[in-house]
Short mmCIF file of C-alpha atoms in Angstrom, two decimals:
data_model
loop_
_atom_site.label_atom_id
_atom_site.label_comp_id
_atom_site.label_asym_id
_atom_site.label_seq_id
_atom_site.Cartn_x
_atom_site.Cartn_y
_atom_site.Cartn_z
CA MET J 1 -169.79 -73.87 70.52
CA THR J 2 -169.15 -74.61 74.19
CA GLN J 3 -166.36 -76.97 75.01
CA ALA J 4 -167.36 -79.95 77.16
CA ALA J 5 -165.26 -80.44 80.29
CA PRO J 6 -163.57 -83.83 80.58
CA THR J 7 -165.08 -86.30 82.98
CA ALA J 8 -165.10 -85.11 86.57
CA ALA J 9 -164.35 -88.55 87.95
CA PRO J 10 -161.10 -88.40 89.90
CA LEU J 11 -158.23 -90.41 88.52
CA SER J 12 -155.27 -91.74 90.43
CA GLN J 13 -151.70 -92.68 89.64
CA ARG J 14 -149.97 -95.69 91.11
CA GLN J 15 -146.32 -95.34 92.06
CA LYS J 16 -144.08 -97.87 93.70
CA MET J 17 -140.80 -96.56 95.02
CA GLU J 18 -138.03 -98.81 96.21
CA PHE J 19 -134.80 -97.49 97.64
CA PRO J 20 -132.48 -100.33 98.68
CA TYR J 21 -130.11 -99.55 101.54
CA LYS J 22 -127.05 -101.38 102.79
CA HIS J 23 -126.56 -100.29 106.41
CA SER J 24 -123.18 -100.87 107.99
CA THR J 25 -123.74 -102.48 111.38
CA GLY J 26 -120.58 -100.90 112.84
CA PRO J 27 -118.31 -102.49 115.43
CA THR J 28 -120.87 -102.87 118.22
CA ILE J 29 -124.04 -104.03 116.48
CA GLY J 30 -121.84 -105.99 114.08
CA ARG J 31 -120.20 -107.85 116.95
CA PHE J 32 -123.60 -108.66 118.47
CA TYR J 33 -124.76 -110.15 115.17
CA ALA J 34 -121.46 -111.99 114.63
CA GLY J 35 -122.02 -113.61 118.04
CA LEU J 36 -125.41 -114.92 116.89
CA LYS J 37 -124.09 -116.11 113.55
CA GLU J 38 -120.74 -117.64 114.49
CA GLN J 39 -121.15 -118.64 118.14
CA LYS J 40 -124.90 -119.03 118.81
CA LYS J 41 -124.18 -116.70 121.71
CA ILE J 42 -125.98 -113.55 122.82
CA TRP J 43 -123.68 -110.75 123.92
CA GLY J 44 -124.55 -107.58 125.75
CA GLN J 45 -122.54 -104.68 127.11
CA ARG J 46 -122.24 -103.39 130.64
CA VAL J 47 -123.44 -99.79 130.53
CA ALA J 48 -123.53 -97.04 133.16
CA GLY J 49 -127.04 -96.43 134.44
CA GLN J 50 -128.54 -99.38 132.56
CA GLY J 51 -126.70 -102.54 133.68
CA VAL J 52 -126.18 -105.19 131.00
CA VAL J 53 -127.77 -103.92 127.79
CA VAL J 54 -129.04 -106.40 125.18
CA PRO J 55 -129.02 -105.65 122.32
CA PRO J 56 -125.97 -103.38 122.75
CA LEU J 57 -125.42 -99.95 121.19
CA GLY J 58 -121.88 -99.16 122.32
CA TYR J 59 -122.96 -96.30 124.58
CA SER J 60 -125.40 -95.56 127.36
CA GLU J 61 -128.83 -94.33 126.31
CA ILE J 62 -129.09 -92.94 129.85
CA ASP J 63 -125.94 -90.83 130.23
CA ALA J 64 -124.11 -91.18 126.87
CA SER J 65 -121.06 -92.74 128.51
CA GLU J 66 -119.09 -95.29 126.51
CA ALA J 67 -120.21 -98.89 127.04
CA GLY J 68 -118.00 -101.12 129.17
CA GLU J 69 -117.14 -104.82 128.90
CA TRP J 70 -118.94 -107.35 126.76
CA VAL J 71 -121.00 -109.84 128.77
CA GLU J 72 -122.48 -113.09 127.48
CA VAL J 73 -126.09 -113.51 128.58
CA SER J 74 -128.33 -116.57 128.56
CA ASP J 75 -130.53 -117.53 125.62
CA ARG J 76 -133.31 -118.05 128.17
CA GLY J 77 -135.33 -115.25 129.65
CA THR J 78 -138.67 -113.82 130.75
CA LEU J 79 -141.32 -112.05 128.66
CA THR J 80 -141.93 -108.43 129.75
CA ALA J 81 -144.42 -107.53 126.99
CA VAL J 82 -146.50 -109.56 124.53
CA ALA J 83 -148.41 -108.38 121.44
CA LEU J 84 -150.36 -111.22 119.84
CA VAL J 85 -150.71 -110.65 116.10
CA HIS J 86 -153.83 -112.47 114.91
CA HIS J 87 -153.68 -111.10 111.37
CA PRO J 88 -150.08 -110.80 110.13
CA ILE J 89 -149.29 -108.12 107.54
CA ALA J 90 -147.72 -109.63 104.42
CA ASP J 91 -144.23 -108.41 103.50
CA LEU J 92 -143.84 -106.64 106.84
CA HIS J 93 -144.37 -109.14 109.61
CA PRO J 94 -141.95 -112.06 110.20
CA SER J 95 -144.61 -114.77 109.97
CA ALA J 96 -147.58 -115.53 107.74
CA LYS J 97 -149.41 -117.34 110.53
CA PRO J 98 -150.41 -115.78 113.88
CA PHE J 99 -147.43 -115.03 116.13
CA ALA J 100 -146.51 -112.72 119.00
CA PHE J 101 -144.12 -109.81 119.10
CA VAL J 102 -142.45 -109.95 122.51
CA LEU J 103 -139.91 -108.16 124.66
CA VAL J 104 -137.61 -110.71 126.32
CA LYS J 105 -135.45 -109.90 129.32
CA LEU J 106 -132.72 -112.53 128.96
CA ASP J 107 -131.18 -113.98 132.11
CA GLY J 108 -128.17 -111.82 132.90
CA ALA J 109 -129.52 -108.79 131.00
CA ASP J 110 -131.15 -105.65 132.40
CA THR J 111 -132.94 -104.52 129.23
CA ALA J 112 -135.28 -106.47 126.97
CA LEU J 113 -134.77 -107.67 123.41
CA ALA J 114 -137.60 -107.31 120.88
CA HIS J 115 -138.31 -110.64 119.18
CA ILE J 116 -141.13 -113.08 118.40
CA VAL J 117 -142.84 -116.19 119.75
CA SER J 118 -144.21 -118.47 117.01
CA ASP J 119 -145.85 -121.43 118.75
CA ASN J 120 -148.10 -122.18 121.72
CA LEU J 121 -149.28 -118.60 121.66
CA ASP J 122 -151.84 -119.14 124.40
CA THR J 123 -148.93 -119.59 126.83
CA ALA J 124 -147.10 -116.43 125.70
CA LYS J 125 -147.95 -114.12 128.59
CA VAL J 126 -146.00 -111.45 130.42
CA GLY J 127 -143.87 -113.29 132.99
CA ALA J 128 -143.60 -116.52 130.94
CA ARG J 129 -140.18 -118.17 130.65
CA VAL J 130 -138.84 -118.54 127.12
CA GLN J 131 -135.90 -120.17 125.34
CA ALA J 132 -134.28 -119.10 122.06
CA VAL J 133 -134.84 -121.35 119.05
CA TRP J 134 -131.70 -121.07 116.93
CA ALA J 135 -131.57 -121.24 113.15
CA ALA J 136 -129.46 -124.06 111.72
CA ASP J 137 -125.73 -123.43 111.27
CA ASP J 138 -126.03 -122.99 107.50
CA LYS J 139 -128.99 -120.62 107.88
CA ARG J 140 -127.52 -118.06 110.27
CA SER J 141 -126.46 -114.93 108.39
CA GLY J 142 -125.90 -112.29 111.04
CA THR J 143 -129.45 -111.00 111.53
CA LEU J 144 -131.88 -110.94 114.43
CA ARG J 145 -133.59 -113.99 112.91
CA ASP J 146 -130.51 -116.12 113.51
CA ILE J 147 -132.68 -116.70 116.53
CA GLU J 148 -135.74 -117.97 114.65
CA SER J 149 -138.03 -117.26 117.58
CA PHE J 150 -138.45 -117.85 121.28
CA ARG J 151 -140.51 -120.74 122.63
CA VAL J 152 -142.27 -120.81 125.96
CA VAL J 153 -140.68 -123.31 128.37
CA GLY J 154 -141.59 -124.69 131.80
CA MET G 1 -140.94 -68.71 136.14
CA SER G 2 -139.56 -65.54 134.63
CA LYS G 3 -141.84 -63.37 132.57
CA LEU G 4 -142.35 -64.54 129.01
CA ARG G 5 -144.10 -63.02 126.05
CA ASN G 6 -147.85 -63.61 125.95
CA VAL G 7 -148.64 -65.59 122.81
CA ALA G 8 -152.12 -66.76 121.83
CA VAL G 9 -153.87 -69.16 119.52
CA VAL G 10 -156.07 -66.85 117.45
CA GLY G 11 -157.37 -69.15 114.74
CA PHE G 12 -157.76 -72.81 113.85
CA ALA G 13 -159.26 -74.56 110.86
CA GLN G 14 -159.39 -78.17 109.72
CA LEU G 15 -161.19 -80.35 107.23
CA PRO G 16 -163.46 -83.03 108.66
CA VAL G 17 -161.32 -86.17 108.91
CA VAL G 18 -162.17 -88.78 106.26
CA ALA G 19 -160.83 -92.20 105.34
CA ARG G 20 -159.77 -90.99 101.90
CA ASP G 21 -160.25 -87.67 100.13
CA GLU G 22 -159.90 -88.99 96.61
CA HIS G 23 -160.95 -85.75 95.00
CA ARG G 24 -158.04 -83.63 96.20
CA THR G 25 -154.27 -83.69 96.48
CA ALA G 26 -152.69 -82.89 99.85
CA THR G 27 -152.01 -79.36 98.63
CA GLU G 28 -155.60 -78.92 97.50
CA MET G 29 -156.80 -80.13 100.89
CA LEU G 30 -154.60 -77.62 102.68
CA TYR G 31 -155.54 -74.68 100.44
CA PRO G 32 -159.07 -73.99 101.78
CA VAL G 33 -157.96 -74.64 105.35
CA VAL G 34 -155.23 -71.98 105.30
CA ARG G 35 -157.59 -69.53 103.61
CA GLN G 36 -160.31 -70.19 106.17
CA ALA G 37 -157.96 -69.79 109.15
CA LEU G 38 -156.61 -66.48 107.79
CA GLN G 39 -160.06 -65.24 106.81
CA GLU G 40 -161.42 -65.88 110.28
CA CYS G 41 -158.57 -63.78 111.63
CA GLY G 42 -159.25 -61.09 109.04
CA VAL G 43 -155.68 -61.14 107.79
CA HIS G 44 -154.01 -61.84 104.47
CA ARG G 45 -151.06 -64.18 104.33
CA ASP G 46 -148.64 -61.34 103.70
CA GLY G 47 -149.62 -60.15 107.17
CA ILE G 48 -148.13 -63.34 108.65
CA ASP G 49 -144.46 -63.21 109.68
CA TYR G 50 -143.55 -66.88 109.96
CA GLN G 51 -144.77 -70.26 108.80
CA ILE G 52 -144.05 -73.85 109.73
CA ALA G 53 -145.41 -77.18 108.50
CA GLY G 54 -145.52 -80.73 109.85
CA SER G 55 -145.53 -83.60 107.37
CA THR G 56 -143.74 -86.87 106.79
CA ASP G 57 -142.00 -87.71 103.54
CA TYR G 58 -142.52 -91.47 103.59
CA MET G 59 -146.26 -90.88 103.96
CA ASP G 60 -146.21 -88.30 101.14
CA GLY G 61 -144.25 -90.67 98.91
CA ARG G 62 -141.81 -87.88 98.06
CA PRO G 63 -138.66 -86.62 99.71
CA PHE G 64 -138.85 -83.00 100.86
CA GLY G 65 -142.63 -83.35 100.88
CA PHE G 66 -143.04 -80.11 102.83
CA VAL G 67 -142.75 -78.19 99.55
CA ALA G 68 -146.32 -79.35 98.86
CA ALA G 69 -147.42 -76.79 101.47
CA LEU G 70 -145.18 -73.92 100.41
CA ASP G 71 -147.37 -72.35 97.74
CA VAL G 72 -150.39 -72.58 99.98
CA MET G 73 -148.72 -71.03 103.02
CA GLY G 74 -146.68 -68.60 101.00
CA ALA G 75 -143.44 -68.59 99.02
CA TRP G 76 -143.58 -65.10 97.55
CA PRO G 77 -142.33 -62.57 98.49
CA PRO G 78 -139.63 -64.86 99.94
CA ARG G 79 -140.75 -66.14 103.32
CA GLN G 80 -139.38 -67.36 106.63
CA ASP G 81 -140.32 -71.02 106.60
CA LEU G 82 -139.57 -74.13 108.63
CA HIS G 83 -140.59 -77.77 108.31
CA LEU G 84 -140.62 -80.55 110.89
CA GLU G 85 -141.09 -84.25 110.33
CA MET G 86 -143.30 -84.19 113.43
CA ASP G 87 -146.92 -83.67 114.35
CA ALA G 88 -147.82 -80.03 113.77
CA SER G 89 -148.29 -79.49 117.52
CA PHE G 90 -144.49 -79.60 117.77
CA CYS G 91 -144.36 -77.09 114.91
CA ALA G 92 -146.51 -74.74 117.00
CA TYR G 93 -143.87 -75.00 119.73
CA TYR G 94 -141.17 -73.70 117.38
CA ALA G 95 -143.40 -70.84 116.28
CA TRP G 96 -143.92 -70.01 119.98
CA VAL G 97 -140.14 -70.10 120.54
CA ARG G 98 -139.57 -67.70 117.62
CA MET G 99 -142.09 -65.33 119.17
CA GLN G 100 -140.32 -65.58 122.53
CA ALA G 101 -137.13 -64.59 120.72
CA GLY G 102 -138.95 -61.55 119.38
CA GLU G 103 -138.32 -62.57 115.77
CA CYS G 104 -141.96 -62.65 114.73
CA ASP G 105 -145.38 -61.57 115.99
CA THR G 106 -147.61 -63.82 113.87
CA ALA G 107 -147.28 -67.34 112.50
CA ILE G 108 -149.27 -70.02 110.74
CA VAL G 109 -148.76 -73.68 111.56
CA VAL G 110 -150.06 -76.40 109.27
CA GLY G 111 -150.28 -80.17 109.31
CA HIS G 112 -150.78 -82.03 106.06
CA GLY G 113 -150.39 -85.44 104.48
CA LYS G 114 -152.58 -88.06 102.82
CA THR G 115 -152.38 -91.05 105.09
CA SER G 116 -154.63 -93.05 102.77
CA GLU G 117 -152.24 -92.94 99.82
CA GLY G 118 -149.51 -95.08 101.37
CA ASP G 119 -149.38 -97.75 104.00
CA PRO G 120 -149.15 -96.22 107.50
CA GLN G 121 -148.21 -99.46 109.29
CA ARG G 122 -145.32 -100.01 106.89
CA VAL G 123 -144.25 -96.37 106.91
CA LEU G 124 -144.30 -96.04 110.68
CA ASN G 125 -142.23 -99.23 111.03
CA LEU G 126 -139.44 -97.06 109.61
CA GLN G 127 -139.56 -94.78 112.67
CA LEU G 128 -137.71 -97.55 114.50
CA ASP G 129 -133.95 -98.11 114.28
CA PRO G 130 -132.86 -100.03 111.16
CA TYR G 131 -130.62 -102.49 113.07
CA TYR G 132 -132.61 -104.14 115.85
CA GLN G 133 -136.26 -103.03 115.81
CA ALA G 134 -137.44 -102.13 112.29
CA PRO G 135 -136.06 -105.36 110.67
CA LEU G 136 -138.24 -107.42 113.00
CA GLY G 137 -141.30 -105.93 111.27
CA LEU G 138 -142.72 -104.04 114.24
CA ASP G 139 -145.62 -101.76 113.29
CA PRO G 140 -147.18 -99.07 115.50
CA THR G 141 -150.25 -101.16 116.37
CA SER G 142 -148.01 -104.00 117.54
CA THR G 143 -145.73 -101.75 119.59
CA ALA G 144 -148.85 -100.12 121.09
CA ALA G 145 -150.04 -103.62 122.02
CA LEU G 146 -146.66 -104.37 123.62
CA GLN G 147 -147.08 -101.22 125.70
CA ALA G 148 -150.68 -102.08 126.60
CA SER G 149 -149.62 -105.59 127.69
CA ALA G 150 -146.91 -104.18 129.97
CA PHE G 151 -149.42 -101.70 131.41
CA LEU G 152 -152.03 -104.39 132.07
CA ALA G 153 -149.39 -106.75 133.51
CA ARG G 154 -148.41 -104.09 136.04
CA GLY G 155 -151.97 -104.28 137.32
CA ALA G 156 -152.63 -100.61 136.70
CA ALA G 157 -155.78 -101.32 134.71
CA THR G 158 -157.99 -104.14 133.48
CA ALA G 159 -159.22 -105.11 130.03
CA ALA G 160 -162.61 -103.69 131.07
CA ASP G 161 -160.97 -100.32 131.75
CA LEU G 162 -159.65 -100.22 128.18
CA ALA G 163 -163.14 -100.79 126.81
CA ALA G 164 -164.62 -98.13 129.11
CA VAL G 165 -162.06 -95.51 128.07
CA ALA G 166 -162.57 -96.28 124.39
CA ALA G 167 -166.35 -96.06 124.74
CA ARG G 168 -166.17 -92.71 126.58
CA ASN G 169 -164.06 -91.23 123.78
CA ARG G 170 -166.25 -92.65 121.04
CA ASN G 171 -169.44 -91.36 122.66
CA ASN G 172 -167.91 -87.91 123.27
CA GLY G 173 -166.90 -87.88 119.62
CA VAL G 174 -170.46 -88.18 118.36
CA ARG G 175 -170.94 -84.44 118.95
CA ASN G 176 -167.82 -83.36 117.02
CA PRO G 177 -168.61 -82.83 113.31
CA ASP G 178 -164.91 -83.06 112.34
CA ASN G 179 -164.59 -86.66 113.52
CA GLN G 180 -164.27 -89.67 111.26
CA LEU G 181 -166.11 -91.94 113.73
CA ARG G 182 -169.37 -90.43 115.00
CA SER G 183 -171.55 -93.42 115.89
CA PRO G 184 -172.47 -94.02 119.56
CA THR G 185 -171.31 -97.28 121.08
CA THR G 186 -170.94 -99.14 124.36
CA ALA G 187 -167.96 -100.58 126.22
CA ASN G 188 -169.54 -103.99 125.83
CA GLU G 189 -169.78 -103.62 122.07
CA LEU G 190 -166.15 -102.49 121.77
CA ALA G 191 -164.97 -105.28 124.08
CA GLN G 192 -166.48 -107.78 121.66
CA SER G 193 -164.88 -106.31 118.54
CA PRO G 194 -162.20 -108.51 116.90
CA TRP G 195 -158.61 -108.35 118.03
CA ALA G 196 -156.40 -105.87 116.22
CA VAL G 197 -153.22 -106.91 117.99
CA GLU G 198 -154.02 -108.47 121.36
CA PRO G 199 -154.57 -106.97 123.96
CA LEU G 200 -155.89 -104.17 121.70
CA ARG G 201 -159.18 -104.70 119.90
CA GLN G 202 -160.22 -103.07 116.64
CA GLY G 203 -162.83 -101.09 118.56
CA TYR G 204 -160.08 -99.47 120.64
CA LEU G 205 -158.20 -98.06 117.65
CA PRO G 206 -158.92 -95.25 115.20
CA PRO G 207 -159.22 -96.00 111.50
CA VAL G 208 -156.78 -94.56 108.96
CA GLY G 209 -157.88 -91.00 108.28
CA GLU G 210 -156.67 -87.81 106.66
CA THR G 211 -157.23 -84.08 106.89
CA ALA G 212 -155.40 -80.78 106.68
CA THR G 213 -155.05 -78.33 109.56
CA CYS G 214 -153.98 -74.72 110.05
CA MET G 215 -153.47 -72.76 113.26
CA VAL G 216 -152.74 -69.04 113.58
CA LEU G 217 -150.59 -67.88 116.49
CA ALA G 218 -149.98 -64.26 117.47
CA ALA G 219 -148.15 -62.37 120.18
CA GLU G 220 -149.79 -59.88 122.55
CA GLY G 221 -150.56 -56.66 120.75
CA LYS G 222 -151.38 -58.48 117.50
CA ALA G 223 -153.47 -61.29 118.96
CA GLU G 224 -156.25 -58.97 120.14
CA THR G 225 -156.63 -57.53 116.62
CA LEU G 226 -156.98 -60.99 115.02
CA CYS G 227 -159.41 -62.72 117.37
CA ASP G 228 -162.31 -61.77 119.63
CA LYS G 229 -161.21 -64.32 122.24
CA PRO G 230 -157.52 -65.18 121.95
CA VAL G 231 -156.58 -68.31 123.88
CA TRP G 232 -153.30 -67.59 125.63
CA ILE G 233 -150.43 -70.01 126.01
CA HIS G 234 -149.57 -70.29 129.71
CA GLY G 235 -147.04 -73.09 129.58
CA VAL G 236 -145.45 -75.62 127.23
CA ASP G 237 -142.79 -78.31 127.46
CA HIS G 238 -141.75 -81.32 125.42
CA ARG G 239 -139.56 -84.28 126.25
CA THR G 240 -138.31 -87.34 124.42
CA GLU G 241 -137.16 -90.71 125.75
CA LEU G 242 -135.00 -93.69 124.78
CA GLN G 243 -135.44 -95.20 121.35
CA THR G 244 -134.98 -98.81 122.46
CA LEU G 245 -138.42 -100.09 123.47
CA GLY G 246 -136.94 -102.84 125.67
CA ALA G 247 -134.81 -100.33 127.61
CA ARG G 248 -137.86 -98.32 128.71
CA ASP G 249 -140.53 -99.05 131.30
CA LEU G 250 -143.31 -99.11 128.71
CA SER G 251 -145.98 -99.28 131.41
CA ARG G 252 -145.28 -95.66 132.35
CA SER G 253 -144.52 -92.44 130.52
CA ALA G 254 -141.73 -90.65 132.35
CA GLY G 255 -141.45 -88.16 129.48
CA ALA G 256 -145.12 -87.24 129.59
CA LYS G 257 -144.92 -86.83 133.37
CA LEU G 258 -141.95 -84.48 133.21
CA ALA G 259 -143.27 -82.46 130.26
CA ALA G 260 -146.62 -81.99 132.00
CA GLU G 261 -145.00 -80.97 135.27
CA ARG G 262 -142.82 -78.41 133.50
CA ALA G 263 -145.68 -77.00 131.43
CA LEU G 264 -147.93 -76.73 134.50
CA ALA G 265 -145.15 -75.02 136.46
CA MET G 266 -144.69 -72.48 133.66
CA ALA G 267 -148.43 -71.87 133.84
CA GLY G 268 -148.30 -71.39 137.62
CA LEU G 269 -150.58 -74.37 138.22
CA ALA G 270 -150.04 -76.93 140.97
CA LYS G 271 -151.61 -79.90 139.22
CA ALA G 272 -153.24 -81.08 136.01
CA GLY G 273 -156.56 -81.38 137.83
CA ASP G 274 -156.72 -77.56 138.02
CA VAL G 275 -157.69 -77.26 134.35
CA ASP G 276 -161.21 -77.63 132.98
CA VAL G 277 -160.45 -79.58 129.81
CA ILE G 278 -157.72 -82.08 128.85
CA GLU G 279 -157.20 -83.10 125.23
CA LEU G 280 -154.86 -86.09 124.87
CA MET G 281 -153.36 -87.54 121.71
CA ALA G 282 -153.84 -91.13 122.81
CA ALA G 283 -154.24 -93.47 119.85
CA ASN G 284 -155.51 -96.29 122.07
CA PRO G 285 -157.07 -96.46 125.56
CA ALA G 286 -153.92 -97.86 127.23
CA GLU G 287 -152.00 -94.78 126.08
CA GLU G 288 -154.73 -92.56 127.54
CA LEU G 289 -154.59 -94.33 130.92
CA ILE G 290 -150.77 -94.15 130.97
CA LEU G 291 -150.96 -90.41 130.23
CA LEU G 292 -153.64 -89.81 132.85
CA GLU G 293 -151.54 -91.67 135.41
CA ALA G 294 -148.58 -89.43 134.48
CA LEU G 295 -150.85 -86.40 134.99
CA GLY G 296 -152.26 -87.70 138.27
CA VAL G 297 -155.81 -87.42 136.93
CA ASP G 298 -158.52 -90.00 137.67
CA PRO G 299 -160.65 -90.40 134.53
CA ARG G 300 -163.66 -91.46 136.64
CA ALA G 301 -163.73 -88.19 138.57
CA GLY G 302 -165.63 -86.39 135.82
CA LYS G 303 -163.48 -83.27 136.05
CA PRO G 304 -161.44 -82.15 134.21
CA SER G 305 -163.37 -83.10 131.09
CA ILE G 306 -161.14 -85.52 129.17
CA ASN G 307 -161.27 -85.46 125.38
CA PRO G 308 -164.68 -83.80 124.96
CA SER G 309 -163.84 -83.83 121.23
CA GLY G 310 -163.65 -87.62 121.19
CA GLY G 311 -159.86 -87.54 121.06
CA ALA G 312 -157.61 -89.45 118.72
CA LEU G 313 -159.77 -92.59 118.87
CA CYS G 314 -162.40 -90.87 116.71
CA ALA G 315 -159.98 -89.31 114.22
CA ASN G 316 -156.24 -89.84 113.94
CA PRO G 317 -154.85 -88.05 110.88
CA VAL G 318 -151.09 -88.51 111.03
CA MET G 319 -149.19 -85.20 111.45
CA SER G 320 -152.33 -83.29 112.51
CA THR G 321 -153.80 -85.27 115.41
CA GLY G 322 -151.76 -83.39 118.02
CA LEU G 323 -152.38 -79.95 116.51
CA ILE G 324 -156.10 -80.75 116.57
CA ARG G 325 -155.81 -81.30 120.34
CA LEU G 326 -154.42 -77.77 120.73
CA GLY G 327 -157.01 -76.49 118.26
CA GLU G 328 -159.73 -78.15 120.32
CA THR G 329 -158.61 -76.30 123.45
CA PHE G 330 -158.79 -73.07 121.42
CA ARG G 331 -162.32 -73.99 120.39
CA GLN G 332 -163.29 -74.80 123.98
CA LEU G 333 -161.93 -71.62 125.53
CA SER G 334 -163.06 -69.26 122.76
CA GLY G 335 -166.65 -70.51 122.60
CA ARG G 336 -166.16 -72.24 119.25
CA ALA G 337 -166.65 -75.88 120.29
CA GLY G 338 -170.35 -76.00 119.47
CA GLU G 339 -172.17 -79.10 120.66
CA HIS G 340 -169.13 -80.60 122.39
CA GLY G 341 -168.33 -77.39 124.26
CA VAL G 342 -167.55 -77.60 127.98
CA ALA G 343 -169.50 -74.84 129.73
CA GLY G 344 -167.38 -72.29 131.57
CA ALA G 345 -164.01 -73.73 130.50
CA SER G 346 -161.22 -71.22 131.07
CA ARG G 347 -158.08 -73.39 131.34
CA ALA G 348 -157.06 -76.44 129.34
CA LEU G 349 -154.24 -78.89 128.76
CA ALA G 350 -153.40 -80.12 125.24
CA HIS G 351 -151.06 -83.03 124.54
CA ALA G 352 -149.38 -84.49 121.48
CA ALA G 353 -147.12 -87.51 121.06
CA GLN G 354 -144.69 -88.71 118.44
CA GLY G 355 -142.93 -92.02 117.91
CA HIS G 356 -143.76 -95.51 119.08
CA CYS G 357 -145.19 -96.06 122.58
CA LEU G 358 -145.38 -92.36 123.53
CA GLN G 359 -141.65 -91.85 122.97
CA THR G 360 -141.99 -88.04 122.68
CA ASN G 361 -144.62 -85.93 124.40
CA ILE G 362 -145.56 -82.25 124.41
CA PHE G 363 -148.00 -80.56 126.79
CA TRP G 364 -149.55 -77.13 126.35
CA VAL G 365 -151.39 -75.23 129.09
CA VAL G 366 -153.73 -72.57 127.70
CA GLY G 367 -156.09 -70.09 129.31
CA SER G 368 -158.67 -67.49 128.41
CA GLN G 369 -156.70 -64.79 130.27
CA ARG G 370 -153.17 -63.57 129.62
CA ARG G 371 -150.51 -65.41 131.65
CA TRP G 372 -148.04 -62.58 132.21
CA SER G 373 -148.99 -58.97 132.91
#
């Protein structure tokens, strides 16, 4: 008697892996985030070869020298890049409705901060002036979203 | 340039790129590809000195995912083996370096991974730093759109140029049987496709796809015994740039420019325009135009032939896309490119990139003649 082979239809196995991490933000990134949370201020560092770097890393990405003094920069700036997300990805993107990822060169800074614009998206173009929209005092927790978003001004 | 060891690509095999190969595991996909590459060279795997694989663990859904390739490449008798979490084109570089050191004469390089089994946008978000960039939720399509917007804002190209570049690649790709996208199209049609992330449209981007790839490399003396037309490596260089997107000029690729200049200099060539074929790993048309600007090549000139395979827009299997570019130059120069062959091609440039917004770039210069005598 021949043995019948099992069905040839391919099966699959679902796996969901979650590995929670708790990253220390260290003295430099931690101070940047403390500035957002406690002071509603945006701090950068003066860095050889790069000028005022926001957000700061504590060293120069150009020549590896140690970063210099802390410098407060404005919460207003200019968009240097705009990616308009028409179809946000759930559980990844910071908004369920259309928004724009942007790079913002804040006044007083020489590098650009990655963030988002949430409203008036048709005005979010490279070169547009933007202003930080701060989260309420009891909502700021020391993350990038202590600035909820940037809004286009003027 | 001092004299180096002549090393050649002597074999290349891949599976046609598909959206999802639900009938095989990654290992089972790689198995026939390695066997085919070795068979075409007329060598058994115990005749290969060195092996190296490119894969990414988050995509595999298992740490140390490279072990999936070990049995297929060889793990007995105990083998010299290396793994990179990079596109397999970069793996080929390390095999080349080992040959320059005189530590091996033959090597196989593989790329593997089932992109369809996870979520590439989510996985590739994790390439960014976990403090400032990844927590914002940036995905590779969005960072590519940021780069495209900076490029367009500089005035270096128009939206119509993006559509034209995408259409050229897609129409070239019709003749390549290994491509995932093989339907002819027009710039107008692509320019009317829905937005992916503006300013990039869905028609400008490749779909998720998967394959397995294997390349055989051999040094002079061995190469001639493994292949009727070895394709010799004349130059190679790779360069990486800053991780912080906002600290770079995204509208240019300084790393690609330097890597190409160094690779061309090693090859004894004055400019990129001296080759017959250029294969770029550009996952959208803005990347291609940024790379061509770095190379000083005008895509409207008609020569060199740019992406006769259709490029990454027609098939973009993570971890293999760059190795396919090098494999395509092997096909072109060894008379194996079939319907998309460029007649008379004797020199070519192959590129691969890694990271968001062309952060890391490698360029290979290859030729049908030996570089060093």
